[in-house]
Short mmCIF file of C-alpha atoms and ligand atoms in Angstrom, two decimals:
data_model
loop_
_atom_site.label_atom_id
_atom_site.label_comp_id
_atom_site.label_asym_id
_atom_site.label_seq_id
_atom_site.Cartn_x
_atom_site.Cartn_y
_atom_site.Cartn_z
CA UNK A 6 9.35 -11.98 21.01
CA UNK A 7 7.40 -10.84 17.56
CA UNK A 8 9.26 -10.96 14.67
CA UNK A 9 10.57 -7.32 13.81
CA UNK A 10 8.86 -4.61 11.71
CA UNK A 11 10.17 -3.73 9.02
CA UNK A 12 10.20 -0.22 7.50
CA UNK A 13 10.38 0.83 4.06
CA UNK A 14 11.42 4.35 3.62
CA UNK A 15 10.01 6.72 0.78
CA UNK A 16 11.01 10.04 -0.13
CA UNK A 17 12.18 11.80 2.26
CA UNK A 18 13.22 9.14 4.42
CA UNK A 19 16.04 7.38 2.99
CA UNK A 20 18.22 7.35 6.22
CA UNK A 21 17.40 7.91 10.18
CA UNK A 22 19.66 9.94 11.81
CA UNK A 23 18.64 9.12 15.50
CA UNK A 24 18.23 5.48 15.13
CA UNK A 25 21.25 3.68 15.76
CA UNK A 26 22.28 1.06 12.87
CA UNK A 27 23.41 -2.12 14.76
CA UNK A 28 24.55 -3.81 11.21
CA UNK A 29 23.65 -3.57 7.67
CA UNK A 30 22.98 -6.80 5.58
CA UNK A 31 23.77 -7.30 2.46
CA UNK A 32 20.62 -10.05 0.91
CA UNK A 33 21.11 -11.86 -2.59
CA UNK A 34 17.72 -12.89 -4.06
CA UNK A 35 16.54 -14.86 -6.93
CA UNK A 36 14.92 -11.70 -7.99
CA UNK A 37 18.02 -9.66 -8.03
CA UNK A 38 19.11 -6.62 -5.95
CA UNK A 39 17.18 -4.82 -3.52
CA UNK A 40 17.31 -1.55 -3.64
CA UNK A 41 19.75 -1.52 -0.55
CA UNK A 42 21.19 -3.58 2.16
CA UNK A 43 18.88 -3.98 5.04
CA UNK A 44 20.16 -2.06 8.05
CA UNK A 45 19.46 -3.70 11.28
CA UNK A 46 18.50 -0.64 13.54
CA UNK A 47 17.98 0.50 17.23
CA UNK A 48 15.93 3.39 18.16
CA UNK A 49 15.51 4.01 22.39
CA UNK A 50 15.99 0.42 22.88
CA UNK A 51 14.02 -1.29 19.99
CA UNK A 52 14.94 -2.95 17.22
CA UNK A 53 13.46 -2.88 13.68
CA UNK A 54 14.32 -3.34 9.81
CA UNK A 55 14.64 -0.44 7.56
CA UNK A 56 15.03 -0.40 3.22
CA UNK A 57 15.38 2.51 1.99
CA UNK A 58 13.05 1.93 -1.12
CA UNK A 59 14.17 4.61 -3.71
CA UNK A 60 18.38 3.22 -2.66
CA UNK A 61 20.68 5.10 -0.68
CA UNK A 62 20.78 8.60 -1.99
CA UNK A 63 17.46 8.38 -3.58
CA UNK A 64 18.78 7.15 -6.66
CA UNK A 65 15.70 4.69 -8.23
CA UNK A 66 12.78 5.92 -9.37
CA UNK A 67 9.24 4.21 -8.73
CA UNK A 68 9.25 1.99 -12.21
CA UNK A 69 12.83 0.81 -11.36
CA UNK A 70 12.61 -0.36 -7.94
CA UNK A 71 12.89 -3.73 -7.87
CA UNK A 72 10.11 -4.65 -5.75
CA UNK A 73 10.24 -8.12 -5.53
CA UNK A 74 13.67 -7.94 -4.27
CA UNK A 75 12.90 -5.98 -1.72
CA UNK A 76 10.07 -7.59 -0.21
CA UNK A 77 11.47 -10.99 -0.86
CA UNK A 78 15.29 -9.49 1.06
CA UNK A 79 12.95 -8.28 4.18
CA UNK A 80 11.38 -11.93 4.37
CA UNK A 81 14.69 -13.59 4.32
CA UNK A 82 16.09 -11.56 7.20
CA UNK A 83 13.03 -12.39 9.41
CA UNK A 84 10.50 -9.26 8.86
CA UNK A 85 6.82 -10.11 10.52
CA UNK A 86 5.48 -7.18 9.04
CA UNK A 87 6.43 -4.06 7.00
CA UNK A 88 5.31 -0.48 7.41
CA UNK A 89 5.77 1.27 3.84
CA UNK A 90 6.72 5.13 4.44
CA UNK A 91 5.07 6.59 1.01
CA UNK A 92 4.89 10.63 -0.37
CA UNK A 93 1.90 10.92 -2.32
CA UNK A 94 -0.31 14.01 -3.95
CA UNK A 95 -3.83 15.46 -2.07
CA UNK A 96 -6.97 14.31 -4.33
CA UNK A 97 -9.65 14.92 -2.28
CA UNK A 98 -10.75 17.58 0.24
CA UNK A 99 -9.64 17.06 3.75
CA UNK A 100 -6.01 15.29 1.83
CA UNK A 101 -3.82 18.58 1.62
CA UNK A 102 0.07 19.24 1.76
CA UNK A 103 1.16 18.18 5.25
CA UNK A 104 -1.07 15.54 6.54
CA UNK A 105 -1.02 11.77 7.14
CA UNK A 106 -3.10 9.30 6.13
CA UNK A 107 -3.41 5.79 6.36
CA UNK A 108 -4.69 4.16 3.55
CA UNK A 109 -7.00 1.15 3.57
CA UNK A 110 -7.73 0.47 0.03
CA UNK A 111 -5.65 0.92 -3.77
CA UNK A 112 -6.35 1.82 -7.12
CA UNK A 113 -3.49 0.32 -9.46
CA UNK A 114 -2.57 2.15 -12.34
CA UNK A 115 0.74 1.09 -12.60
CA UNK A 116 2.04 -1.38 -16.09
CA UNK A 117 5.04 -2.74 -16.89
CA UNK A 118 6.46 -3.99 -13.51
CA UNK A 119 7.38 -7.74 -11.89
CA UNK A 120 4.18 -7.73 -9.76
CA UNK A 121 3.90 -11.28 -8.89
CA UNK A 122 5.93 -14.03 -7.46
CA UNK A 123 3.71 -16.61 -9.45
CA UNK A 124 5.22 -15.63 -12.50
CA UNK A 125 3.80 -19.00 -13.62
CA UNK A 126 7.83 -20.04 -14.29
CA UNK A 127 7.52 -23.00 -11.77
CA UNK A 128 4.46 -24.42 -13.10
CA UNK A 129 2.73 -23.16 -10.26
CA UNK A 130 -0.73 -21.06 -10.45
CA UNK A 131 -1.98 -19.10 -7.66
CA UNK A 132 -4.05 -16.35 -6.57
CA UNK A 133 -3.97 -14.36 -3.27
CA UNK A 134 -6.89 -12.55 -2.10
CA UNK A 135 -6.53 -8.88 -1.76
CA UNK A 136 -9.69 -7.48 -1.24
CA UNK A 137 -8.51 -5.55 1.63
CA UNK A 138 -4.72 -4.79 0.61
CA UNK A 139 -3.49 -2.98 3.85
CA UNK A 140 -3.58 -5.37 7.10
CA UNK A 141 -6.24 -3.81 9.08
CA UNK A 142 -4.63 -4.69 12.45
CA UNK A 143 -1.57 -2.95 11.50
CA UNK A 144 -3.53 0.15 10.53
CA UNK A 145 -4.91 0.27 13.92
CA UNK A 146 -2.04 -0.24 15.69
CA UNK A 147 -0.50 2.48 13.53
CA UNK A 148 -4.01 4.64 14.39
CA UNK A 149 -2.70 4.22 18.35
CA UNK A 150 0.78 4.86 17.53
CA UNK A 151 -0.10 8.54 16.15
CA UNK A 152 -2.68 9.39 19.01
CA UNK A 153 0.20 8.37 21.50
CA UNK A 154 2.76 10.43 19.35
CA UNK A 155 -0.32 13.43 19.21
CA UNK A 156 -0.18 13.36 15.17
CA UNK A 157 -3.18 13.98 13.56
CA UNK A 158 -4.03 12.14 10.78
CA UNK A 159 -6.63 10.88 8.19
CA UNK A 160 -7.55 7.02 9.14
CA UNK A 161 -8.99 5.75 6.06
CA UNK A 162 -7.97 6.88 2.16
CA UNK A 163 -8.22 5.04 -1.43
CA UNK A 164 -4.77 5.63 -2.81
CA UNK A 165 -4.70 5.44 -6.69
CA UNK A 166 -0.92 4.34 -7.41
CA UNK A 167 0.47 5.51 -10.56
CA UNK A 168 3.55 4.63 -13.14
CA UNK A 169 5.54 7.90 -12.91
CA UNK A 170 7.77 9.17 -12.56
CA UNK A 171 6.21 12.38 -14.53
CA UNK A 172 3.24 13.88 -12.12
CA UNK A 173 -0.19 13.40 -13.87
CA UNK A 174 -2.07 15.92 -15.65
CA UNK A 175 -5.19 17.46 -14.36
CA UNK A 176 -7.41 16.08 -16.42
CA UNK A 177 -6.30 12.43 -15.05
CA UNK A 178 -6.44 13.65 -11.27
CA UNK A 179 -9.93 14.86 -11.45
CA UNK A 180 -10.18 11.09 -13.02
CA UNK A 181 -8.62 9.60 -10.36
CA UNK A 182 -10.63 11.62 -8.01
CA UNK A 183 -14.14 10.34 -10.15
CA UNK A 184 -12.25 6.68 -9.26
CA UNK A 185 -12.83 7.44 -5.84
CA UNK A 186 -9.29 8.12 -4.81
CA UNK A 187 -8.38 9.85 -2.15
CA UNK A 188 -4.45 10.68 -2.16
CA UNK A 189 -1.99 9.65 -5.73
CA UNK A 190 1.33 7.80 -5.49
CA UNK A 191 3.64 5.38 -7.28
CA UNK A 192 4.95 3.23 -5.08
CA UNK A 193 2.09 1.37 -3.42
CA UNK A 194 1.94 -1.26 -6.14
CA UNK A 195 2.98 -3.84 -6.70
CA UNK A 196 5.27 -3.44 -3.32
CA UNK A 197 1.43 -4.24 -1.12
CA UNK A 198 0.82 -7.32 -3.48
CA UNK A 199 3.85 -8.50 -3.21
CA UNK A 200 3.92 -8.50 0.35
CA UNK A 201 0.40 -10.34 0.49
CA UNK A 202 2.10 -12.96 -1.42
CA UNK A 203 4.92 -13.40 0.85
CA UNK A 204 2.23 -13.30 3.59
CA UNK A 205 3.93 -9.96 5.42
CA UNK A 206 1.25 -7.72 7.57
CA UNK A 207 1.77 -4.74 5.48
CA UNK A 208 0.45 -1.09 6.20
CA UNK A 209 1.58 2.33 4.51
CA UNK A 210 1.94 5.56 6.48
CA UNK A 211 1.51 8.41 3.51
CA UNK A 212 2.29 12.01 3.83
CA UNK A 213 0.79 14.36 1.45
CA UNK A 214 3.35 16.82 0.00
CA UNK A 215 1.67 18.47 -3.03
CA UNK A 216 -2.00 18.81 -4.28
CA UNK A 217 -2.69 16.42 -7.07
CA UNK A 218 -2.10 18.68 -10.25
CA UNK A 219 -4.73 20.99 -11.40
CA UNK A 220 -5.66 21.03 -7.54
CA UNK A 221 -4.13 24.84 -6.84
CA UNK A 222 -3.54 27.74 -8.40
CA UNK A 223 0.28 26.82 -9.14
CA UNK A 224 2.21 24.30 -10.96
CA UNK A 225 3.99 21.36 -8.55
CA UNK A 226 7.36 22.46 -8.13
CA UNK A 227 10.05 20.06 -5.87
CA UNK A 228 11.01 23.08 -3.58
CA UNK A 229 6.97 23.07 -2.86
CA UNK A 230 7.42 19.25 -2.22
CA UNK A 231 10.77 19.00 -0.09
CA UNK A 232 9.00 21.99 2.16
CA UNK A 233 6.58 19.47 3.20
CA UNK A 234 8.69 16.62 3.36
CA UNK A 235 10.86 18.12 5.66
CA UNK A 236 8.55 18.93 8.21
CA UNK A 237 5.82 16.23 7.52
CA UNK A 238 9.32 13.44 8.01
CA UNK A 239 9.77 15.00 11.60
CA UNK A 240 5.85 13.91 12.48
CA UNK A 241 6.07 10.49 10.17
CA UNK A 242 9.34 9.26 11.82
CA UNK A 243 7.50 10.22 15.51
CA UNK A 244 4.80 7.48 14.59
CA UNK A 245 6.93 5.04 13.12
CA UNK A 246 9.04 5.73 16.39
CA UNK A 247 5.66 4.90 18.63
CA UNK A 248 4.50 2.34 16.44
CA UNK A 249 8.13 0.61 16.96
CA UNK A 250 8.59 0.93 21.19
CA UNK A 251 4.57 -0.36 21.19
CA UNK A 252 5.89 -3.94 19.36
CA UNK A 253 8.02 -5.36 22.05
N1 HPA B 178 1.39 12.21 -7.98
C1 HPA B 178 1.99 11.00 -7.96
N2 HPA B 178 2.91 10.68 -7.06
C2 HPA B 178 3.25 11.58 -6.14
C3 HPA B 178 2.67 12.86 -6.11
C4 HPA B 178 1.68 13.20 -7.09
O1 HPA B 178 1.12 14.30 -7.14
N3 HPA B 178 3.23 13.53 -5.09
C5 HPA B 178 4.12 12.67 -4.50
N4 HPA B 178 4.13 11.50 -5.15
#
C-alpha cells in the first residue's frame, strides 16, 4: 500500500461534498497552525488527505498561510505526496479562463514569507535542489488521470507566483509574460519548496479563472472569477477523483 496523496485545496475548493470524511485531525507543529485540521477522506472506495489551504471558509489569504505548517502537518500524518489545487490568472495565449494546466516550472515573486525549514536556527545549513520544482512523475500520472477523466488540459506551463493578495497591474503581467510565464498565482511558493524539503512528490493542478490584468477588454471582477471556478471545480475535482482511484 502507497502512502496516501494528499490534496491541498485552493479557491474554490475548500470542502468536497461527495467525498466522505472518515475523521478530521487536528496536527500541532513546531511551526504553528495549519491552516486546518487534516480531514481523512473517502471518495468511491479510496482514501486520501485533504487541507484546505486558504482555512475552512476561505478565511487566509496567500501571505498568511502558514505554509510550513501545512506541509510539515501533511508529513506528520503520513502524506507520500501532495497534489496542490491552485486558481491562477491566463498570461499567455492558449492559458484562458476555464482551462487546466499543469505546471512544470515557477517563477517566485513572492517576499516576506517562512520559506525554508533551514531557517539556519539549528545550526544546520542546507540546500535542496529544485531545478525541476513539480515531481515529473506525478505530473504524468496527473496527465493520465485527466485523459481517463476526458479533461482537456495544458501539460506544461511556467507559473510566476506572486505576493498578493491585490491582482497585478498590466504593466507587471506583460512583465511576467517577458519572464516567460505562462499562467500568475500566489500560492505556489514557498508551499512547492517546502515540500521539496520535506521530500513530498508534489504536483499542482491550476485552473485559470481570469486573464492576467490588462489581458481583456474589462477589469477582473470576482463574479468573473467565481463563474469559472464553479464550473472549472466540477472538471478539477473529476481529475483529482481519477488521479486518487489510479493510486491504490
Ligand atoms: N493574479 C494572481 N493570482 C491570481 C490571479 C491573477 O490574475 N487569478 C487567480 N489568482
Amino acid at each position: 500500500m502507497r502512502r496516501p496523496i494528499a490534496v491541498i485545496g485552493g479557491t474554490g475548493l475548500c470542502d468536497w461534498p461527495g467525498a466522505h470524511m472518515l475523521s478530521s485531525e487536528t496536527v500541532s507543529t513546531p511551526y504553528g497552525e495549519p491552516s486546518a485540521p487534516v480531514q481523512h477522506m473517502e471518495y468511491q472506495g479510496a482514501e486520501f488527505l485533504f487541507l484546505p489551504r486558504h482555512g475552512v471558509g476561505h478565511s487566509l489569504p496567500p501571505h498568511a498561510i502558514n505554509y510550513r505548517a501545512n506541509i510539515h502537518a501533511l508529513k506528520a500524518v503520513g502524506a507520500g505526496e501532495v497534489i496542490a489545487v491552485n486558481a491562477v490568472g491566463g498570461i499567455s495565449e492558449r492559458f484562458v479562463a476555464g482551462v487546466i494546466a499543469l505546471p512544470e516550472q515557477i517563477n517566485d515573486y513572492t517576499w516576506g514569507r517562512e520559506h525554508t525549514f533551514y531557517d539556519g536556527r539549528d545550526g544546520r545549513v542546507e540546500h535542496v535542489d529544485f531545478s525541476y520544482p513539480y515531481c515529473e512523475e506525478l505530473r504524468l500520472r496527473l496527465c493520465a488521470a485527466a485523459q481517463d477523466a476526458d479533461i482537456d488540459i495544458e501539460p506544461y506551463g511556467t507559473y510566476a507566483v506572486t505576493q498578493g493578495p491585490r491582482l497585478e497591474t498590466a504593466a507587471e503581467i506583460r512583465r511576467l509574460a517577458r519572464d516567460g510565464n505562462d499562467m500568475v498565482g500566489m500560492t505556489a511558493m514557498p508551499e512547492a519548496a517546502l515540500a521539496r524539503e520535506a521530500g513530498l512528490d508534489y504536483a499542482s493542478v491550476c485552473l485559470v479563472v481570469n486573464p492576467g490584468a490588462g489581458l481583456s477588454d474589462t477589469l477582473i471582477t470576482m463574479e468573473d472569477i467565481q463563474a469559472v471556478i464553479d464550473t472549472g471545480m466540477l472538471q478539477v475535482k473529476s481529475l483529482l477523483s481519477h488521479a486518487i482511484a489510479s493510486h491504490g
